[in-house]
PDB file of C-alpha atoms in Angstrom:
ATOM      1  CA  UNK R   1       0.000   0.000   0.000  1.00  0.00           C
ATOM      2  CA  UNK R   2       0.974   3.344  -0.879  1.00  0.00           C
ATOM      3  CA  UNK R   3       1.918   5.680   2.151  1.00  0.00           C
ATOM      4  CA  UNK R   4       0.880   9.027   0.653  1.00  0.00           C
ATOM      5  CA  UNK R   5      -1.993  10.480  -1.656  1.00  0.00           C
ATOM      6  CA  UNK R   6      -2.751  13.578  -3.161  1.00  0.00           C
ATOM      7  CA  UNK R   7      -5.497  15.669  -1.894  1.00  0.00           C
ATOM      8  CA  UNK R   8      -6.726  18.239  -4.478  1.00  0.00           C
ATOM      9  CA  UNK R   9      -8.924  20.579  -2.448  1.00  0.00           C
ATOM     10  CA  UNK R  10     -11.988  22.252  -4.430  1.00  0.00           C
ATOM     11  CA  UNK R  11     -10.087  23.119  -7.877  1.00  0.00           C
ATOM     12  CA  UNK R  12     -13.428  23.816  -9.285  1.00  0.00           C
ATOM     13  CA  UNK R  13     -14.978  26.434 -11.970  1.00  0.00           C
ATOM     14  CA  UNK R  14     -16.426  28.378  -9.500  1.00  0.00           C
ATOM     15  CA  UNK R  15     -15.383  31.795 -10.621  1.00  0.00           C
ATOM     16  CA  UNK R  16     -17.170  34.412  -8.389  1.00  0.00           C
ATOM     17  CA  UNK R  17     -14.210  34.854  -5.972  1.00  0.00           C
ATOM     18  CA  UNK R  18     -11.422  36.143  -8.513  1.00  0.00           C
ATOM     19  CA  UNK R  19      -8.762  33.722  -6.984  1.00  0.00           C
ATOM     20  CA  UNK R  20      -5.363  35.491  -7.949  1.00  0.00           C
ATOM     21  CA  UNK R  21      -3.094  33.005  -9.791  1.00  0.00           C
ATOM     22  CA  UNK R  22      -5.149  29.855 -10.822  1.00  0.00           C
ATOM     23  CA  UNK R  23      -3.611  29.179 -14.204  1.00  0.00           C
ATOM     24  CA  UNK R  24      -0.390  28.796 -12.149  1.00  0.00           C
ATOM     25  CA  UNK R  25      -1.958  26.591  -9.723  1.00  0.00           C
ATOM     26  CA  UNK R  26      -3.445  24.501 -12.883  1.00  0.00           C
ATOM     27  CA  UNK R  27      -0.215  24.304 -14.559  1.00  0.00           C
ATOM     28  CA  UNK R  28       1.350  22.786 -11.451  1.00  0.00           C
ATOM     29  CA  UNK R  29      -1.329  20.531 -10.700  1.00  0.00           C
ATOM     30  CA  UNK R  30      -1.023  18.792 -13.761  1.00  0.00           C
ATOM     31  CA  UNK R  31       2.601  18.577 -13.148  1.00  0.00           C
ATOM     32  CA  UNK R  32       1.819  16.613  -9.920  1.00  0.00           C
ATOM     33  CA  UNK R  33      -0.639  14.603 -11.157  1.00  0.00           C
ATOM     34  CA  UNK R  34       1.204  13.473 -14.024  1.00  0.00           C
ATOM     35  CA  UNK R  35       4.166  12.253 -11.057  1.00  0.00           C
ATOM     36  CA  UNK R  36       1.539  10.965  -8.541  1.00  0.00           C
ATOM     37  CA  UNK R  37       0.149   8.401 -12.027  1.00  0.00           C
ATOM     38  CA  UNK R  38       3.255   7.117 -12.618  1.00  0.00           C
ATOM     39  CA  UNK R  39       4.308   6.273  -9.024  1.00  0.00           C
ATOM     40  CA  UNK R  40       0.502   4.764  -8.444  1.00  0.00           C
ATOM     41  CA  UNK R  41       0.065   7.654  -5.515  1.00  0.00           C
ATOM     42  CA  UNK R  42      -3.472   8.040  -5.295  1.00  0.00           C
ATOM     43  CA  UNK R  43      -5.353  10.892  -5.989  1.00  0.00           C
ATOM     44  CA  UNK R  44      -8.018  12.377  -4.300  1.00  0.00           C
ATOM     45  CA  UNK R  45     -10.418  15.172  -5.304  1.00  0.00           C
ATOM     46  CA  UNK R  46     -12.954  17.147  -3.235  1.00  0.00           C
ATOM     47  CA  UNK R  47     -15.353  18.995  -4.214  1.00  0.00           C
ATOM     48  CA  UNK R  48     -17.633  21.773  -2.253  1.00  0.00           C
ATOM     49  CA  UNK R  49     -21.677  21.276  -3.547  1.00  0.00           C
ATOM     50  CA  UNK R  50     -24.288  23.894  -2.041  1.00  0.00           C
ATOM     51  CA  UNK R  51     -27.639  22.388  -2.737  1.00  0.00           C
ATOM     52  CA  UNK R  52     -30.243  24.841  -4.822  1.00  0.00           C
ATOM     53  CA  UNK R  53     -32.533  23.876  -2.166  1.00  0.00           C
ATOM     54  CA  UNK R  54     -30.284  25.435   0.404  1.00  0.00           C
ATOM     55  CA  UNK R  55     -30.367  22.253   2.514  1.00  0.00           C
ATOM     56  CA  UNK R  56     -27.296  22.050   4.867  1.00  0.00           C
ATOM     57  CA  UNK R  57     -26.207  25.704   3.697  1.00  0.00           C
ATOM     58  CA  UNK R  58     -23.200  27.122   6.249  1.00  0.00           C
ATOM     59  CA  UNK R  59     -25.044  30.024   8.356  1.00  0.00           C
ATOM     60  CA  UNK R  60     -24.840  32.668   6.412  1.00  0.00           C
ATOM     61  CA  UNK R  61     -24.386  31.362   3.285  1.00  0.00           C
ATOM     62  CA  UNK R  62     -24.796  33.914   0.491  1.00  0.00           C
ATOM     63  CA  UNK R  63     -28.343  33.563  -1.576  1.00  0.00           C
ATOM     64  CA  UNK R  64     -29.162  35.385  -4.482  1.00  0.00           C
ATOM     65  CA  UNK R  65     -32.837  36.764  -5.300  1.00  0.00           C
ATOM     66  CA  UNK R  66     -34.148  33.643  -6.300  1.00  0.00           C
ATOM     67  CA  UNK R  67     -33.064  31.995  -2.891  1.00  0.00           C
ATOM     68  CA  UNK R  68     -30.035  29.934  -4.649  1.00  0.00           C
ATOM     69  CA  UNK R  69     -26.490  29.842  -3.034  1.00  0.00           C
ATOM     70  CA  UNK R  70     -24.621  32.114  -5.562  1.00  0.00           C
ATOM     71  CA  UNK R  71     -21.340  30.121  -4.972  1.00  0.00           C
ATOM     72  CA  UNK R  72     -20.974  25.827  -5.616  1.00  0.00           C
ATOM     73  CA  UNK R  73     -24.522  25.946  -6.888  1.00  0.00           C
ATOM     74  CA  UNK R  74     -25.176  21.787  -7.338  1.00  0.00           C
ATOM     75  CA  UNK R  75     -27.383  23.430 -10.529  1.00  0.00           C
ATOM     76  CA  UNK R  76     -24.739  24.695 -12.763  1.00  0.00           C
ATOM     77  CA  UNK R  77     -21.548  23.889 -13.421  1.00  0.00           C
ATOM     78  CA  UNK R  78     -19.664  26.191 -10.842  1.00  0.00           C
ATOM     79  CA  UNK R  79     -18.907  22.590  -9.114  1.00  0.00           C
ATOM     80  CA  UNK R  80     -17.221  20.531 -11.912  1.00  0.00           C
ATOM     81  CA  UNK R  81     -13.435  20.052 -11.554  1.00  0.00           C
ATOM     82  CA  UNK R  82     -11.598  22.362 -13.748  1.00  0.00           C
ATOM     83  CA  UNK R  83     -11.043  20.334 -17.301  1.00  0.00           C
ATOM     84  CA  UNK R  84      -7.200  20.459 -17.640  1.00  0.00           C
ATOM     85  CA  UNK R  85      -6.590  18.517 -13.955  1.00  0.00           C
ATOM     86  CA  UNK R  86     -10.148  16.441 -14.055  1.00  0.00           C
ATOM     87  CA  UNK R  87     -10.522  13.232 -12.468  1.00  0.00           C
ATOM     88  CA  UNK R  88      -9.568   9.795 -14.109  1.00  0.00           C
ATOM     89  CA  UNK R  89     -10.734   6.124 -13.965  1.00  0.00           C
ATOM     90  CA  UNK R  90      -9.551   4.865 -10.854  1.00  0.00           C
ATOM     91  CA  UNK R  91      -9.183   8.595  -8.634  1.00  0.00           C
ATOM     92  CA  UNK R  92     -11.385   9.303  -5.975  1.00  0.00           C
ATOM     93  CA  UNK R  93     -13.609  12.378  -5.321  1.00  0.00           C
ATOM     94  CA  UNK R  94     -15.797  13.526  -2.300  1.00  0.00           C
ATOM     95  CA  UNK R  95     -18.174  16.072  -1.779  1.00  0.00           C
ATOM     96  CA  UNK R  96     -18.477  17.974   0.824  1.00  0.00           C
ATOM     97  CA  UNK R  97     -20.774  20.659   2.527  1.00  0.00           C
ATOM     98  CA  UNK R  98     -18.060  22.076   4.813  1.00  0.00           C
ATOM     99  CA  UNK R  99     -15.269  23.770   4.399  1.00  0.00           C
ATOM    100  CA  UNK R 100     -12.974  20.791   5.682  1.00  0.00           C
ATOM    101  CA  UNK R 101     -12.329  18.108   3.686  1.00  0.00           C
ATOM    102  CA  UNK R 102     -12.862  16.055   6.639  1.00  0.00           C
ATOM    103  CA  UNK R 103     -15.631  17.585   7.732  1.00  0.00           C
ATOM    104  CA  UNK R 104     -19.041  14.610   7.755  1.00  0.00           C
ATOM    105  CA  UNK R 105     -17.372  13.084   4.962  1.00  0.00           C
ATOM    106  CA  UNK R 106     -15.464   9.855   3.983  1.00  0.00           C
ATOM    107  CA  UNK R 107     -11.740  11.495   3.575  1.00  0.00           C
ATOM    108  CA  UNK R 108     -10.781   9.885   6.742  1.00  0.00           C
ATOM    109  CA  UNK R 109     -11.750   6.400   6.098  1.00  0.00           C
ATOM    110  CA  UNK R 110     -10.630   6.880   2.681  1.00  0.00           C
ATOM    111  CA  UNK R 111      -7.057   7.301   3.541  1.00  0.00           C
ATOM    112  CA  UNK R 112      -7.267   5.089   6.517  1.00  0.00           C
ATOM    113  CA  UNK R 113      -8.069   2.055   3.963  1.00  0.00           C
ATOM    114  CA  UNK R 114      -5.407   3.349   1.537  1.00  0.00           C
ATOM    115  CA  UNK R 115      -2.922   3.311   4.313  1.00  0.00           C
ATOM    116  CA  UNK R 116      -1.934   6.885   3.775  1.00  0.00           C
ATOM    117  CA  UNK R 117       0.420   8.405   6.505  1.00  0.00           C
ATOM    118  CA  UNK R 118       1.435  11.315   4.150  1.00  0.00           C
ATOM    119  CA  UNK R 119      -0.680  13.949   2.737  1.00  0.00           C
ATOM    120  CA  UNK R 120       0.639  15.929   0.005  1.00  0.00           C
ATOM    121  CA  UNK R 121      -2.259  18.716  -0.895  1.00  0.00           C
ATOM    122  CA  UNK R 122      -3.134  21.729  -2.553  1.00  0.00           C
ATOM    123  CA  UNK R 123      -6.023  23.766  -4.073  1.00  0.00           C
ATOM    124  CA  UNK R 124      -8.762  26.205  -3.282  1.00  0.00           C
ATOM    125  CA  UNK R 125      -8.566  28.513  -1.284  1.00  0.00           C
ATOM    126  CA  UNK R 126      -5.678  28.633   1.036  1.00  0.00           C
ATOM    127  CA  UNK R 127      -7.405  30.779   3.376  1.00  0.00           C
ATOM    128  CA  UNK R 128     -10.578  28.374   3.842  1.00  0.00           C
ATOM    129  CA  UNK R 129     -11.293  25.300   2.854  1.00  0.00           C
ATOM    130  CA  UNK R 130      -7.517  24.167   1.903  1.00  0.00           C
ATOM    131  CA  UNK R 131      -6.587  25.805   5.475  1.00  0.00           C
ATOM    132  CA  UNK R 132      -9.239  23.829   7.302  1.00  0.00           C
ATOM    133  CA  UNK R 133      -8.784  20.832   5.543  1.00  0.00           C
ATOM    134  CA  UNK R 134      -5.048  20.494   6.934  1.00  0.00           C
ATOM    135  CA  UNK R 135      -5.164  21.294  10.422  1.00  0.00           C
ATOM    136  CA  UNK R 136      -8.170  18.816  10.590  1.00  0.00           C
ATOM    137  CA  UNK R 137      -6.149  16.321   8.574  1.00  0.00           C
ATOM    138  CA  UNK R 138      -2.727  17.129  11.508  1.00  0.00           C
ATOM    139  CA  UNK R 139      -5.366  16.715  14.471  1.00  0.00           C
ATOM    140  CA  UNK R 140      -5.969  13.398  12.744  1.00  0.00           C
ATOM    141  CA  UNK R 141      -1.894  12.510  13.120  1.00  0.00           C
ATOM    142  CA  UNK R 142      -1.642  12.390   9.252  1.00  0.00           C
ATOM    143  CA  UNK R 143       2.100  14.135   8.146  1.00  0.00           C
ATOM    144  CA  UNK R 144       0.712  17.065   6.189  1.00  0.00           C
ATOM    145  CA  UNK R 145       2.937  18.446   2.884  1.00  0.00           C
ATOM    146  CA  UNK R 146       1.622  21.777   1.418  1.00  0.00           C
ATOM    147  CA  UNK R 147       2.350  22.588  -1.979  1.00  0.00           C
ATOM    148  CA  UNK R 148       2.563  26.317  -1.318  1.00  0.00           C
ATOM    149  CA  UNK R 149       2.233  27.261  -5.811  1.00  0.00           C
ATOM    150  CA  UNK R 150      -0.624  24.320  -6.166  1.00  0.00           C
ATOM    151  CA  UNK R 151      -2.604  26.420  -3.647  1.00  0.00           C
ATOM    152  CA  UNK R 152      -4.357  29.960  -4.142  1.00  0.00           C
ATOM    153  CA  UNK R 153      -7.241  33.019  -2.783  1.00  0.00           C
ATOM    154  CA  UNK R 154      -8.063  36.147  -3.598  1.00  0.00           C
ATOM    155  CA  UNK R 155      -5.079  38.341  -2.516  1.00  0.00           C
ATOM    156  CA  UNK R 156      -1.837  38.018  -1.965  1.00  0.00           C
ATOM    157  CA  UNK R 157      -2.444  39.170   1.787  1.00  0.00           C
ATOM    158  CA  UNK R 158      -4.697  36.257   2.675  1.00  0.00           C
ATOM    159  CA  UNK R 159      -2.390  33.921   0.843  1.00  0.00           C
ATOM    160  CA  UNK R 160       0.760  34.274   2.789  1.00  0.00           C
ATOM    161  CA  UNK R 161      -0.883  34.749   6.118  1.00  0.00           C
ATOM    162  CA  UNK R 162      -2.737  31.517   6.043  1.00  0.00           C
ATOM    163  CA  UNK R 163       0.625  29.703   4.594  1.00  0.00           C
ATOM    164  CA  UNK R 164       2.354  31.448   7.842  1.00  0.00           C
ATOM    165  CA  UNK R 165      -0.083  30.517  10.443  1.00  0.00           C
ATOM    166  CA  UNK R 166      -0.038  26.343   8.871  1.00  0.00           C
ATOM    167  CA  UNK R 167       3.852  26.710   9.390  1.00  0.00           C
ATOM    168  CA  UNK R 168       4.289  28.098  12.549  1.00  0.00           C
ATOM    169  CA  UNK R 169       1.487  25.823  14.471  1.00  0.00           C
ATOM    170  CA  UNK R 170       1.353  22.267  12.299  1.00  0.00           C
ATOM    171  CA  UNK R 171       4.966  21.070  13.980  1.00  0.00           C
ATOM    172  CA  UNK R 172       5.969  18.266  11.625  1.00  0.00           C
ATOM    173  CA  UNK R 173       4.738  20.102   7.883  1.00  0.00           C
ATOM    174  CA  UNK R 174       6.577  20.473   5.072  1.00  0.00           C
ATOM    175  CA  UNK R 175       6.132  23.016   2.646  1.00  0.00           C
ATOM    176  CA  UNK R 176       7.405  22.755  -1.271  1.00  0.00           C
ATOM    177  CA  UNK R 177       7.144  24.004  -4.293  1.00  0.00           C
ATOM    178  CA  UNK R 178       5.977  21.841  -7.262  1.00  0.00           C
ATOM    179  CA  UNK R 179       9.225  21.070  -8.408  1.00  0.00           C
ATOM    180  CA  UNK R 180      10.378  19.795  -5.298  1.00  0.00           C
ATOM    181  CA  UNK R 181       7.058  17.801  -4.332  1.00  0.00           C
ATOM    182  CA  UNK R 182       7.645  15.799  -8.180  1.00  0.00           C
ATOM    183  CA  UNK R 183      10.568  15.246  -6.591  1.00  0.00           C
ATOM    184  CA  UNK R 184       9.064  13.841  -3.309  1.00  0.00           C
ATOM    185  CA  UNK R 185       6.412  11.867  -4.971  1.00  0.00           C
ATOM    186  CA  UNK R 186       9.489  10.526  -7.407  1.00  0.00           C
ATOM    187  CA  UNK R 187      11.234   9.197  -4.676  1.00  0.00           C
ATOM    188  CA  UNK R 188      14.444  11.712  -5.407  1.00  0.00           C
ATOM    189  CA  UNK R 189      16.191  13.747  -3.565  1.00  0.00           C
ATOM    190  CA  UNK R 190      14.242  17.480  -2.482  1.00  0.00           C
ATOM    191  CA  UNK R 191      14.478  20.659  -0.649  1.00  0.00           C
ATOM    192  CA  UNK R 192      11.178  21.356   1.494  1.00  0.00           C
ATOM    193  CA  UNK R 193      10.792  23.944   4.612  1.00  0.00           C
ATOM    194  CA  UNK R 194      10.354  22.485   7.668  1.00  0.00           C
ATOM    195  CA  UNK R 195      10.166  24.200  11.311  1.00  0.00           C
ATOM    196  CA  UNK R 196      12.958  24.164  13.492  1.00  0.00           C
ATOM    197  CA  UNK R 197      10.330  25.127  16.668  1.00  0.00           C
ATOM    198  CA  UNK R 198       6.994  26.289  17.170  1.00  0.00           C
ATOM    199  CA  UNK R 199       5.732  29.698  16.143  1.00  0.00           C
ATOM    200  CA  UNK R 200       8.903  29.918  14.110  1.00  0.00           C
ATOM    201  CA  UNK R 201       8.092  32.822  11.417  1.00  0.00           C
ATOM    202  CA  UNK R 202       6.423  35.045  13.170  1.00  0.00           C
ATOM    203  CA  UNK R 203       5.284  38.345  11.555  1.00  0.00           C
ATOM    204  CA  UNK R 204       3.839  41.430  11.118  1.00  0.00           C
ATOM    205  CA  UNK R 205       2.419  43.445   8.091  1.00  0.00           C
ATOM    206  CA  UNK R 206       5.376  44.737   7.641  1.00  0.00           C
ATOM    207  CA  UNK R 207       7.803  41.701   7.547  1.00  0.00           C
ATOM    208  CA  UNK R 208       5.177  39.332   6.177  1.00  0.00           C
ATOM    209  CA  UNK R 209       6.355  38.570   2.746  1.00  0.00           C
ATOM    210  CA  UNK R 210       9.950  38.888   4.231  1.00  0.00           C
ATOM    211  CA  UNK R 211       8.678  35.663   6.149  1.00  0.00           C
ATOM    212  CA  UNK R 212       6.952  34.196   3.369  1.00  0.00           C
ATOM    213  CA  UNK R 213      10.052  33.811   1.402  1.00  0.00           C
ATOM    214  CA  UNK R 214      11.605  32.054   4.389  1.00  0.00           C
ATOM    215  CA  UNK R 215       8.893  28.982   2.667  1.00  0.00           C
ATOM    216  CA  UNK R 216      10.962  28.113  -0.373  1.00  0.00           C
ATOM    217  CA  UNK R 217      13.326  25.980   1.898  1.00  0.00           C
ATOM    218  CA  UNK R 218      15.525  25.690   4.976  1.00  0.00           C
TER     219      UNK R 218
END
């Protein structure tokens, strides 16, 4: 059995947010993919679905003025997986209501039965559902590995601050670049960051990107 999978967090058409730098995050998904397929690494896809009936909505949910959720509408095609990194014969997806991945759904026993011990993830959007997804997957004792240009929101701010927070409180991640994490997946030799203690990069407005830079590797 394989020891890791790839978790591809909500890279759906929904538009409506104006997530900064998704053809990059494409472009490197395939690139991951394509290593995952030839090592036999699973791959896992989630997918968020608000129902046009508004069943199960989050509190607060935005509606339109016909009553429907205006994001992940289940009626239109806001929740199919972008085309260029869409799921094969043989990968897994789950749907979701939450904002976790892990959230009421079958992620857990999913990677339990795979006999995953290493997540390698990315997607949409770092500040929400890819942020949620893997603290709740590091309170479940799985070794998290963020792909920090597979992952994206809708400003730069948001971006680096969620990145930040993952690195200085998840105490065994690793975060790579694409490049590197073919190299992971490949079994060759890679550069990733890793903490050295808790709360390591800790920053301000000012020094944030400073910090953020500190991610391409120790």
């Amino acid at each position: 059995m394989p020891e890791k999978a790839l978790v591809l967090i909500d890279l759906q058409k929904e538009s409506g947010f104006g997530i900064e730098d998704i053809d990059e995050v494409i472009n490197n998904t395939k690139l991951l993919i394509e290593a995952c397929r030839e090592r036999g690494i699973p791959i896992i896809y989630t997918r968020q679905i608000n129902r046009s009936d508004r069943v199960g909505l989050s509190n607060g949910e935005p509606i339109d003025g016909e009553e429907q959720p205006i994001y992940y509408n289940d009626l239109t095609d806001a929740i199919d997986i972008f085309d260029e990194v869409k799921p094969e014969l043989g990968d897994i997806v789950i749907d979701k209501y939450r904002w976790s991945g892990f959230f009421e759904t079958n992620l857990e026993g999913t990677l339990k039965s795979l006999g995953v011990k290493n997540v390698i993830i990315g997607g949409l959007v770092t500040d929400g559902c890819l942020m949620t997804t893997v603290f709740d997957g590091y309170f479940r004792d799985y070794q998290m590995n963020i792909v920090k240009d597979m992952c994206a929101t809708t400003n730069a701010g948001a971006h680096m601050a969620s990145l930040l927070i993952m690195a200085n409180w998840i105490y065994d991640l690793r975060v790579f670049n694409t490049s590197e994490a073919v190299n992971y997946v490949q079994g060759d030799s890679y550069k990733a960051w890793t903490a050295t203690h808790p709360d390591s990069l800790q920053f301000t407005p000012e020094t944030m990107r400073e910090k953020f830079e500190k991610l391409n590797g120790n």
